[in-house]
Amino acid sequence: MAKITLSNLAHSYTSDNEYALKTMNHVWNDGEAYALLGPSGCGKTTLLNIISGLLAPSQGQVLFDDQDVTTQDTAHRNIAQVFQFPVVYDTMTVRENLAFPLKNRKMSANYIEKRVADIASMISLNDILDKKANGLTADIKQKISLGRGLVREDVNAILFDEPLTVIDPQMKWELRTELKALHQRLGHTMIYVTHDQTEALTFADKVVVMSDGEVVQIGTPTELFEKPAHTFVGFFIGSPGMNVLGAEISGNKARIGGHELDLGHGYQNLSGKLEIGIRPEFASLSRNPDDLPITINRIEDVGHYKIVRASHQDMDINIISDEGAEIFEDMKFVSFDSSKINIYADDWLVEP
Amino acid sequence: MKKTTNQKAWFMVLPVLLLVAFSAIIPLMTVVNYSVQDTFGNNEFFWVGLEWFEEILGSERMHDALGRQAIFTTIILLIEVPLGIFVALHMPKKSGVWSSLCLVLCALPLLIPWNVVGTIWQIFGRIDIGLLGYALDQIGIDYNYTQDSFAAWITIIVMDVWHWTSLVVLLSYAGLKSIPDAFYQAAKIDQASRWSIFRHIELPKMKGVLLIAILLRFMDSFMIYTEPFVVTGGGPGNATTFLSIDLVKMAIGQFDLGPAAAFSLIYFLVILLVSWVFYTVMVHSDKESGS
Amino acid sequence: MLENITLTENDQPHIYETNLRLEKATMNVLLGATLSGKTTLMRLMAGLDKPSSGSILWNDEDVTGVRVQDRDIAFVYQQFINYPSLTVYENIASPLRLMNKNSADIDKAVRQCADLMKLSSFLTRKPLELSGGQQQRCALARALVKGSGLVLLDEPLANLDYKLREELRAEIPKIFADSGAIFVYATTEPEEALLLGGNTATLHEGRITQFGKTSTIYRQPKDATTARIFSNPPMNFLKLSKSGNKITFSDGTNAKASEALSKLGDGDYIAGFRPNHLELAQHSDMAIKFNAKLDVTEITGSETYMHMRHGGERWVGLVHGVHDLTLGEEVSVFLDPSHIYTFSQDGNMVLPAFYAKGI
């Protein structure tokens, strides 16, 4: 297991200055689970390939525990990887699949047998050890490829490249939980690439949100939820995403249209495009005419909560209410929890 | 999942069926007709039953030709398939100028008409004016494919390898290209040896196309005619008289239509049988590993 | 408008005898796991497959044997299927061209539809030059432009990025509302069914377990199977027995049969409740306390999933807020009895959760 340092790292696929990955400096702690989250084309797979050694960065270094591995190839980095589509050796049994990396490293037969048995019982493959890997379902195959990484005790990091893409929704749930439990038990450094916010947030200790080749924010799920560093993070995390409303701000007041809102804190010297960000979870319908007037367009019942789709002038505002909450005709206003309002200048978060 | 059962679809097959009937079944029936009759010319035919079949099956001439044919096909399969795979493995994997160049080079021999291939090698191997024959002769190797049957065999085998290995290369290459990168990457991570990668990733994934390649090469080489006919004419002696050459000698050279017809039917059945056995075994082994 | 399907596919039954009546201008969701028969059912509706028995009626008219081409339907698949060599404009126009409409009408319909699907600025592009979301919009537009009476959508959003899915999910009901057609939408995700609203038919192993208004099915499932299909994360279960006004759960916990469960007759039952109804604190005097062993917690930023073991059962809890809990320890969770669904031993609903009655 190792700490991973990205130093002055950047990558461009073409020779001109179009960067798929813009210069970044990050230190990822030993034993933590990281998720790289972003829409397709944001550079998350590029970054993963650089860490795995498949791609040499056009600039900067990758360090595992302070040792420069930038020029090392994949085989020597001691990493394990689970791919989007299950990679198993079809001609081998499950047992042979799990033993394969150890055999190649010339471990003793006794050790291999014991280690394979241990790992197989850990990821509950012990009942099918002697089956051919070929005819198994996608979720079992993914477990096998994970197992091939786990059998090695010297693994620096385990990388996942959208591993649940081809798994049935019901099994997704189970596999993800199992993965999480495994991480909590074994404490490997894990890096998980996905475009699915639920997967990222539930799996990771720290989520790395990427957009346009840039890391926009690294934080715990709670930080991303409560203090998105950029309006993009606010939009991308949460379903529906954060409400972003253009406003004028002076001191501890915000003005939207002709209405004044209290902010929890005072702000000075703001410039650029100013907006307030408030999560639908922290907005509620009200009857108080001092609050922001809205028009309700649609109410969606999502089971354990309701999404109220509303608008103020031409700005969309989403509000989340509880399952049991009743919504009345005369609720034509929205109130915000002022301590949860964030202020953005030119899309970046401003601290009070 | 159950798909629609619409019997009308069979009418769509009708034109093809008619075409096949005219191009294959009717000529075949003519051959069957010849094989059970004898003639002394003047378009007079006698019914002889299975006599020709008995004669052909018992004749040493047929046995010898069949033996030569089997040896030839075995040799070229043993050379062309491994060689083809080997070349395919060493072609550049990424699409680009190099891989295109390799593909064009590989395809070249396949584009040359068969009789031209024969002529090329016939001249190439001559000791008086041919580059190969002359060079071998100059360095003191006794090489004369018109008189020495060993030299004739070598020439024909080398020619066939030159001509047809490309087919195996192209098919194997297509099979290799379809393997996702993730497999190679996973193998690297597992520190698999080059041999393991071949044995556990490349070979299983190439199996399908290799099956087709072997089948095609088997049928083609078993029916080989033009090239040896042009180069050696079946000689020296009968050294390179393969089944088809023998058949043509019998049918056109000696005008023994009856025996030749029986011969070609037996020939046809042998190819059909071997191909079927081969295919069944391969597909069956595939299923076995699947379950 | 009505459609009355009775189908059995024999020897290897894929769809057991099924009756379904879809009304004009309704959104109908087919909800079920992979291979539960959603696609088969849609293929039968479309006429791509023929039922082995039973008939399909359209406006009271038997259309069972009518070819797909002669029916008034549109089909959208999970894969983005467009003509790669045609522009977006021509792709959308293609069904109309087949109907031999005049070009002025076609132009008007295409532009209107492209506008609705936010494709107006891409009309001259080829489908492969578009993002996945736009490609699927194009396929949707092609299905809608015909003005078909029946639009079948087979997991149309499954291949899209999360955020794009969210965006289109919000748009589809709007588009549907304007079209007046019968929409049939297959999905594996309960949340998608809820967001689309309308009616839902839950499918399990080739049978429709229940059909009705989406929110009704969610809150008043007829049996445990339906409840399980329509709950993500899965519904939690445990056994209970009632005698007099005393309720005993399989782990020995006792509770008084309060208002919520008072109508239950004496006997053995299975209790089911949704993960979001488990709570970490006692909010009412009624709430029943259970002890479970915590396996894993997952934090989404605003909520916490707790994966627990309770006796032999696996439970999932979804609670508001972020909770840092020690793994492997016993936790106490609380459940308001008004959130308990009771099922008979063989899985039929006996009493819906009390809270759900008013909703």
PDB file of N, CA, C and O in Angstrom, chain B residues 1-5 8, chain C residues 9 14 40 43 48-49:
ATOM      1  N   MET B   1     -34.640 -15.858 -25.793  1.00  0.00           N
ATOM      2  CA  MET B   1     -35.888 -15.209 -26.145  1.00  0.00           C
ATOM      3  C   MET B   1     -36.439 -15.778 -27.448  1.00  0.00           C
ATOM      4  O   MET B   1     -35.698 -16.059 -28.380  1.00  0.00           O
ATOM      5  N   LYS B   2     -37.712 -15.919 -27.527  1.00  0.00           N
ATOM      6  CA  LYS B   2     -38.308 -16.510 -28.717  1.00  0.00           C
ATOM      7  C   LYS B   2     -38.531 -15.442 -29.765  1.00  0.00           C
ATOM      8  O   LYS B   2     -39.087 -14.393 -29.507  1.00  0.00           O
ATOM      9  N   LYS B   3     -38.092 -15.724 -30.989  1.00  0.00           N
ATOM     10  CA  LYS B   3     -38.291 -14.767 -32.065  1.00  0.00           C
ATOM     11  C   LYS B   3     -39.534 -15.166 -32.862  1.00  0.00           C
ATOM     12  O   LYS B   3     -40.067 -16.260 -32.720  1.00  0.00           O
ATOM     13  N   THR B   4     -39.949 -14.260 -33.733  1.00  0.00           N
ATOM     14  CA  THR B   4     -41.142 -14.505 -34.531  1.00  0.00           C
ATOM     15  C   THR B   4     -40.979 -15.748 -35.391  1.00  0.00           C
ATOM     16  O   THR B   4     -39.926 -15.981 -35.963  1.00  0.00           O
ATOM     17  N   THR B   5     -42.016 -16.539 -35.477  1.00  0.00           N
ATOM     18  CA  THR B   5     -41.985 -17.641 -36.421  1.00  0.00           C
ATOM     19  C   THR B   5     -42.857 -17.237 -37.585  1.00  0.00           C
ATOM     20  O   THR B   5     -44.077 -17.280 -37.506  1.00  0.00           O
ATOM     21  N   LYS B   8     -43.270 -17.270 -44.000  1.00  0.00           N
ATOM     22  CA  LYS B   8     -43.120 -16.612 -45.300  1.00  0.00           C
ATOM     23  C   LYS B   8     -41.661 -16.378 -45.656  1.00  0.00           C
ATOM     24  O   LYS B   8     -41.303 -16.287 -46.824  1.00  0.00           O
TER      25      LYS B   8
ATOM     26  N   GLU C   9     -46.956 -18.083 -23.624  1.00  0.00           N
ATOM     27  CA  GLU C   9     -46.007 -18.713 -24.516  1.00  0.00           C
ATOM     28  C   GLU C   9     -45.697 -20.067 -23.929  1.00  0.00           C
ATOM     29  O   GLU C   9     -45.164 -20.165 -22.836  1.00  0.00           O
ATOM     30  N   HIS C  14     -42.379 -17.742 -21.400  1.00  0.00           N
ATOM     31  CA  HIS C  14     -41.652 -16.490 -21.153  1.00  0.00           C
ATOM     32  C   HIS C  14     -42.578 -15.485 -20.512  1.00  0.00           C
ATOM     33  O   HIS C  14     -42.191 -14.719 -19.670  1.00  0.00           O
ATOM     34  N   THR C  40     -39.793  -8.741 -23.799  1.00  0.00           N
ATOM     35  CA  THR C  40     -40.682  -9.677 -24.475  1.00  0.00           C
ATOM     36  C   THR C  40     -42.086  -9.092 -24.585  1.00  0.00           C
ATOM     37  O   THR C  40     -42.711  -9.143 -25.642  1.00  0.00           O
ATOM     38  N   ARG C  43     -42.156  -6.441 -27.175  1.00  0.00           N
ATOM     39  CA  ARG C  43     -42.095  -6.994 -28.529  1.00  0.00           C
ATOM     40  C   ARG C  43     -43.459  -7.537 -28.948  1.00  0.00           C
ATOM     41  O   ARG C  43     -43.846  -7.440 -30.107  1.00  0.00           O
ATOM     42  N   LEU C  48     -43.659  -7.575 -32.983  1.00  0.00           N
ATOM     43  CA  LEU C  48     -42.409  -8.188 -33.431  1.00  0.00           C
ATOM     44  C   LEU C  48     -42.434  -9.684 -33.128  1.00  0.00           C
ATOM     45  O   LEU C  48     -41.823 -10.484 -33.816  1.00  0.00           O
ATOM     46  N   ASP C  49     -43.123 -10.062 -32.054  1.00  0.00           N
ATOM     47  CA  ASP C  49     -43.345 -11.470 -31.743  1.00  0.00           C
ATOM     48  C   ASP C  49     -44.844 -11.721 -31.726  1.00  0.00           C
ATOM     49  O   ASP C  49     -45.628 -10.811 -31.467  1.00  0.00           O
TER      50      ASP C  49
END
